[in-house]
Amino acid sequence: MESVSEVVGKEFRSLVKVFRFYIVLRRFNYIDPLIYALDTNYVRDVIAQALRDYTSYLSSATVRSVKLYYKGEVKTEQIPCLVVANSSEVPSTFLNAYPDVVHEVDKSKDLCISPVTWTKEGKPILVTPKKVEDFLKNVEKDISFARSLISIAVGE
């Protein structure tokens, strides 16, 4: 039988990456309530608000040429950047710790903060949250799903 962390890590990767995006932005108003969650309705509300905000970021994204790491190689690709930040505004360790979210903008000192996944053809795309209702059903059965989501987003 799989542990909660294994299920979250395997089945809900898109949600993990969305919350990793908030970790990089240091939006702890979405992180802390899930770590210390006691009420499943509150978890539902926090996730709903986080996803509404994520949709707003998506709608105002600007396309930039960035350096992405894919299968051990650095590729320069055009992707929508949800947030463009000066490199001095983001802890330098985040570039290595979260290579699926923090990307160097080509020929610039800026960083692009966007959660990226890869198509089977090797093209980068922005993460779209999937299986949200399934995740919330799991939270209703076992609130530790919320804690595992954040734990994986921080540490993996």
PDB file of N, CA and C in Angstrom, residues 64-70 73-79 95 99 102-108 110-112 116 118:
ATOM      1  N   ARG A  64       8.892  35.038 -22.468  1.00  0.00           N
ATOM      2  CA  ARG A  64      10.321  35.360 -22.427  1.00  0.00           C
ATOM      3  C   ARG A  64      11.114  34.156 -22.923  1.00  0.00           C
ATOM      4  N   SER A  65      12.301  34.428 -23.370  1.00  0.00           N
ATOM      5  CA  SER A  65      13.242  33.377 -23.735  1.00  0.00           C
ATOM      6  C   SER A  65      14.017  33.028 -22.472  1.00  0.00           C
ATOM      7  N   VAL A  66      13.931  31.769 -22.051  1.00  0.00           N
ATOM      8  CA  VAL A  66      14.547  31.363 -20.781  1.00  0.00           C
ATOM      9  C   VAL A  66      15.385  30.107 -20.972  1.00  0.00           C
ATOM     10  N   LYS A  67      16.266  29.888 -19.995  1.00  0.00           N
ATOM     11  CA  LYS A  67      17.083  28.670 -19.972  1.00  0.00           C
ATOM     12  C   LYS A  67      16.364  27.643 -19.102  1.00  0.00           C
ATOM     13  N   LEU A  68      16.079  26.495 -19.689  1.00  0.00           N
ATOM     14  CA  LEU A  68      15.384  25.424 -18.985  1.00  0.00           C
ATOM     15  C   LEU A  68      16.260  24.187 -18.938  1.00  0.00           C
ATOM     16  N   TYR A  69      16.122  23.441 -17.875  1.00  0.00           N
ATOM     17  CA  TYR A  69      16.873  22.192 -17.728  1.00  0.00           C
ATOM     18  C   TYR A  69      15.950  21.040 -18.069  1.00  0.00           C
ATOM     19  N   TYR A  70      16.390  20.239 -19.038  1.00  0.00           N
ATOM     20  CA  TYR A  70      15.582  19.108 -19.484  1.00  0.00           C
ATOM     21  C   TYR A  70      16.505  17.917 -19.735  1.00  0.00           C
ATOM     22  N   GLU A  73      20.213  18.591 -19.845  1.00  0.00           N
ATOM     23  CA  GLU A  73      20.667  19.595 -20.807  1.00  0.00           C
ATOM     24  C   GLU A  73      20.021  20.943 -20.511  1.00  0.00           C
ATOM     25  N   VAL A  74      20.690  22.001 -20.937  1.00  0.00           N
ATOM     26  CA  VAL A  74      20.109  23.337 -20.849  1.00  0.00           C
ATOM     27  C   VAL A  74      19.549  23.676 -22.231  1.00  0.00           C
ATOM     28  N   LYS A  75      18.272  24.018 -22.265  1.00  0.00           N
ATOM     29  CA  LYS A  75      17.621  24.417 -23.513  1.00  0.00           C
ATOM     30  C   LYS A  75      17.141  25.858 -23.369  1.00  0.00           C
ATOM     31  N   THR A  76      17.255  26.633 -24.410  1.00  0.00           N
ATOM     32  CA  THR A  76      16.676  27.973 -24.416  1.00  0.00           C
ATOM     33  C   THR A  76      15.342  27.871 -25.144  1.00  0.00           C
ATOM     34  N   GLU A  77      14.289  28.232 -24.425  1.00  0.00           N
ATOM     35  CA  GLU A  77      12.925  28.100 -24.954  1.00  0.00           C
ATOM     36  C   GLU A  77      12.122  29.346 -24.620  1.00  0.00           C
ATOM     37  N   GLN A  78      11.098  29.592 -25.393  1.00  0.00           N
ATOM     38  CA  GLN A  78      10.152  30.670 -25.127  1.00  0.00           C
ATOM     39  C   GLN A  78       9.030  30.098 -24.260  1.00  0.00           C
ATOM     40  N   ILE A  79       8.802  30.718 -23.097  1.00  0.00           N
ATOM     41  CA  ILE A  79       7.688  30.288 -22.247  1.00  0.00           C
ATOM     42  C   ILE A  79       7.017  31.517 -21.642  1.00  0.00           C
ATOM     43  N   LEU A  95      17.211  28.775  -7.590  1.00  0.00           N
ATOM     44  CA  LEU A  95      17.489  28.418  -8.981  1.00  0.00           C
ATOM     45  C   LEU A  95      17.845  26.936  -9.091  1.00  0.00           C
ATOM     46  N   PRO A  99      14.311  23.922 -10.111  1.00  0.00           N
ATOM     47  CA  PRO A  99      14.563  24.162 -11.540  1.00  0.00           C
ATOM     48  C   PRO A  99      13.316  24.026 -12.418  1.00  0.00           C
ATOM     49  N   VAL A 102      11.899  28.104 -11.280  1.00  0.00           N
ATOM     50  CA  VAL A 102      12.727  29.306 -11.403  1.00  0.00           C
ATOM     51  C   VAL A 102      13.687  29.126 -12.578  1.00  0.00           C
ATOM     52  N   HIS A 103      13.630  30.079 -13.523  1.00  0.00           N
ATOM     53  CA  HIS A 103      14.409  29.961 -14.755  1.00  0.00           C
ATOM     54  C   HIS A 103      15.125  31.283 -15.047  1.00  0.00           C
ATOM     55  N   GLU A 104      16.356  31.191 -15.513  1.00  0.00           N
ATOM     56  CA  GLU A 104      17.087  32.385 -15.916  1.00  0.00           C
ATOM     57  C   GLU A 104      16.534  32.889 -17.245  1.00  0.00           C
ATOM     58  N   VAL A 105      16.281  34.198 -17.309  1.00  0.00           N
ATOM     59  CA  VAL A 105      15.872  34.806 -18.574  1.00  0.00           C
ATOM     60  C   VAL A 105      17.134  34.969 -19.413  1.00  0.00           C
ATOM     61  N   ASP A 106      17.062  34.551 -20.658  1.00  0.00           N
ATOM     62  CA  ASP A 106      18.213  34.605 -21.555  1.00  0.00           C
ATOM     63  C   ASP A 106      18.671  36.048 -21.758  1.00  0.00           C
ATOM     64  N   LYS A 107      19.978  36.254 -21.678  1.00  0.00           N
ATOM     65  CA  LYS A 107      20.605  37.563 -21.904  1.00  0.00           C
ATOM     66  C   LYS A 107      20.051  38.642 -20.955  1.00  0.00           C
ATOM     67  N   SER A 108      19.824  38.252 -19.695  1.00  0.00           N
ATOM     68  CA  SER A 108      19.275  39.179 -18.714  1.00  0.00           C
ATOM     69  C   SER A 108      19.654  38.706 -17.312  1.00  0.00           C
ATOM     70  N   ASP A 110      17.330  38.904 -15.064  1.00  0.00           N
ATOM     71  CA  ASP A 110      16.009  38.597 -14.530  1.00  0.00           C
ATOM     72  C   ASP A 110      15.795  37.095 -14.416  1.00  0.00           C
ATOM     73  N   LEU A 111      14.831  36.748 -13.585  1.00  0.00           N
ATOM     74  CA  LEU A 111      14.397  35.368 -13.449  1.00  0.00           C
ATOM     75  C   LEU A 111      12.927  35.275 -13.824  1.00  0.00           C
ATOM     76  N   CYS A 112      12.590  34.188 -14.464  1.00  0.00           N
ATOM     77  CA  CYS A 112      11.216  33.873 -14.822  1.00  0.00           C
ATOM     78  C   CYS A 112      10.731  32.845 -13.796  1.00  0.00           C
ATOM     79  N   VAL A 116       6.847  24.705 -14.777  1.00  0.00           N
ATOM     80  CA  VAL A 116       6.887  24.116 -16.115  1.00  0.00           C
ATOM     81  C   VAL A 116       6.896  22.591 -16.015  1.00  0.00           C
ATOM     82  N   TRP A 118       6.900  19.122 -19.034  1.00  0.00           N
ATOM     83  CA  TRP A 118       7.336  18.844 -20.406  1.00  0.00           C
ATOM     84  C   TRP A 118       6.357  17.906 -21.093  1.00  0.00           C
TER      85      TRP A 118
END
